[in-house]
Amino acid sequence: MSNPRPFKVLGIQQVAIGGTDKQRMKKLWVDMLGLEQTGTFQSERENVDEDILAMGTGAMKVEVDIMQPMDIDKKPAVHTTPLNHIGLWIDDLPKAVEWLTAQGVRFAPGGIRKGAAGYDITFLHPKSNDEFPIAGEGVLIELVQAPADVIAALG
């Protein structure tokens, strides 16, 4: 590549799992596997009712977000892909978006915005198109701005 990458992927920030009943998912992830619930998030715009679970601590903490649609008949349909998306810690999200866009990577609509856990986020689109020939090949990928402690630990 002639244009050096101005950012670094530091690690996995989250795995998001969609279904029609997050209480059933909670039975497995919290009651059986022992993950701790650290938050909740609801967004009508994104049609999601989400519980944020966590394993590990500090910079090594990884979220498992269990999600159900607020309205099962509306889009986005967070339940139709059980492994909904993965989130990757990024050391410099604005630079990553600028560079990836210039390389032909397709982003989902919405731009950089605050995510459920309070970090700046954006999504790589799961499907490419003529204008942007590089995408997630069927996988939605969330890029998450890493906070200073994660950058220090994983960078």
C-alpha atoms as one frame of an Amber mdcrd trajectory, in Angstrom:
protein
   0.000   0.000   0.000   1.426   3.358  -0.983  -0.635   5.289   1.550   0.370
   4.243   5.104  -2.435   3.414   7.527  -2.713   6.300  10.067  -4.520   4.271
  12.741  -4.337   0.940  14.541  -6.931  -1.694  15.454  -6.190  -2.420  19.117
  -8.547  -5.312  19.896 -12.141  -6.441  20.211 -14.363  -3.958  22.023 -17.634
  -5.859  21.708 -19.662  -8.648  20.211 -23.332  -7.833  19.594 -25.926 -10.579
  19.507 -29.466 -10.040  18.261 -32.614 -11.995  19.007 -36.323 -11.568  19.587
 -36.133 -11.990  23.399 -33.166 -10.556  25.257 -34.405 -12.143  28.511 -33.693
 -15.562  27.011 -30.234 -14.392  25.968 -29.683 -12.935  29.441 -30.440 -16.349
  30.975 -27.399 -17.748  29.134 -24.976 -14.829  29.251 -25.696 -13.534  32.797
 -27.252 -16.412  34.739 -25.280 -19.295  33.224 -21.987 -17.732  32.056 -21.730
 -15.042  34.746 -21.279 -11.889  32.693 -22.158  -8.671  34.514 -24.791  -6.284
  33.179 -23.187  -2.840  33.045 -25.843  -0.846  31.214 -28.851  -0.612  28.958
 -29.518   1.333  25.775 -32.652   2.027  23.769 -32.927   3.839  20.457 -36.079
   4.111  18.371 -33.976   5.405  15.455 -31.841   2.260  15.544 -34.824   0.070
  16.593 -32.893  -1.486  19.450 -33.489  -2.414  23.079 -30.083  -3.507  24.334
 -28.484  -4.781  27.525 -24.745  -4.205  27.800 -22.908  -7.067  29.466 -19.195
  -7.301  30.215 -16.416  -9.771  30.836 -12.924  -8.883  31.992 -11.792  -5.593
  33.491 -10.032  -2.395  32.513  -8.569  -2.303  29.040  -9.181  -6.049  28.697
 -12.946  -5.688  29.213 -15.041  -6.922  26.282 -18.740  -6.121  25.939 -21.352
  -8.626  24.888 -24.379  -6.591  23.829 -27.637  -8.534  23.701 -30.220  -6.810
  21.533 -33.837  -7.154  20.564 -35.844  -4.904  18.240 -38.160  -2.334  19.809
 -40.575  -3.069  16.946 -40.120  -6.458  15.302 -41.660  -5.177  12.036 -39.278
  -2.189  11.609 -35.735  -1.773  10.312 -32.985  -2.089  11.260 -33.863  -5.637
  12.236 -31.262  -6.302  14.941 -32.637  -9.806  15.467 -32.325 -11.158  11.926
 -28.578 -11.729  12.162 -27.958 -13.466  15.499 -24.294 -12.439  15.506 -25.230
  -8.860  14.731 -21.819  -7.176  14.652 -18.354  -7.019  16.155 -16.812  -3.874
  17.565 -13.121  -3.074  17.189 -11.154  -0.634  19.334  -9.527   2.014  17.105
  -6.823   4.366  18.356  -7.860   7.310  16.128 -11.393   6.958  14.775 -11.568
  10.162  12.671  -8.281   9.325  10.931  -9.468   5.745  10.404 -12.720   6.891
   8.782 -10.938   9.389   6.547  -8.285   6.897   5.423 -10.644   3.939   4.961
 -13.097   6.052   2.952 -10.257   7.185   0.675  -9.326   3.521   0.155 -12.873
   2.664  -1.012 -14.332   1.246   2.197 -18.112   1.637   2.485 -19.559   2.952
   5.736 -23.148   2.549   6.907 -25.197   5.757   7.185 -24.952   7.767  10.381
 -21.317   8.876  10.500 -19.358   9.094  13.731 -21.687   9.340  16.724 -21.970
   8.344  20.383 -22.649   4.635  20.817 -24.517   2.728  23.513 -21.466   2.575
  25.802 -20.709   6.303  25.382 -17.764   5.971  22.986 -17.646   7.522  19.526
 -18.542   4.860  16.960 -19.261   4.270  13.301 -20.067   1.178  11.245 -18.520
  -0.408   8.173 -21.302  -1.469   5.835 -21.767  -5.229   5.399 -22.128  -4.892
   1.606 -19.982  -3.100  -0.954 -21.251  -1.136  -3.936 -19.772   0.344  -7.107
 -18.642   3.555  -5.400 -17.176   1.757  -2.357 -15.958  -1.723  -3.381 -14.642
  -2.746   0.069 -17.061  -3.708   2.868 -17.688  -6.291   5.579 -18.636  -9.103
   3.161 -21.879  -9.722   5.037 -20.621  -8.716   8.500 -21.473  -5.385  10.133
 -18.305  -4.045  11.795 -18.372  -1.289  14.398 -15.304   0.897  14.814 -15.051
   2.263  18.357 -12.816   5.112  19.527 -10.630   3.626  22.250 -10.247   5.661
  25.452  -6.766   6.586  26.691  -6.437   3.630  29.086  -7.206   1.127  26.320
  -4.766   2.840  23.941  -2.089   2.737  26.671  -2.729  -0.939  27.459  -3.224
  -2.276  23.950  -1.457   0.243  21.715
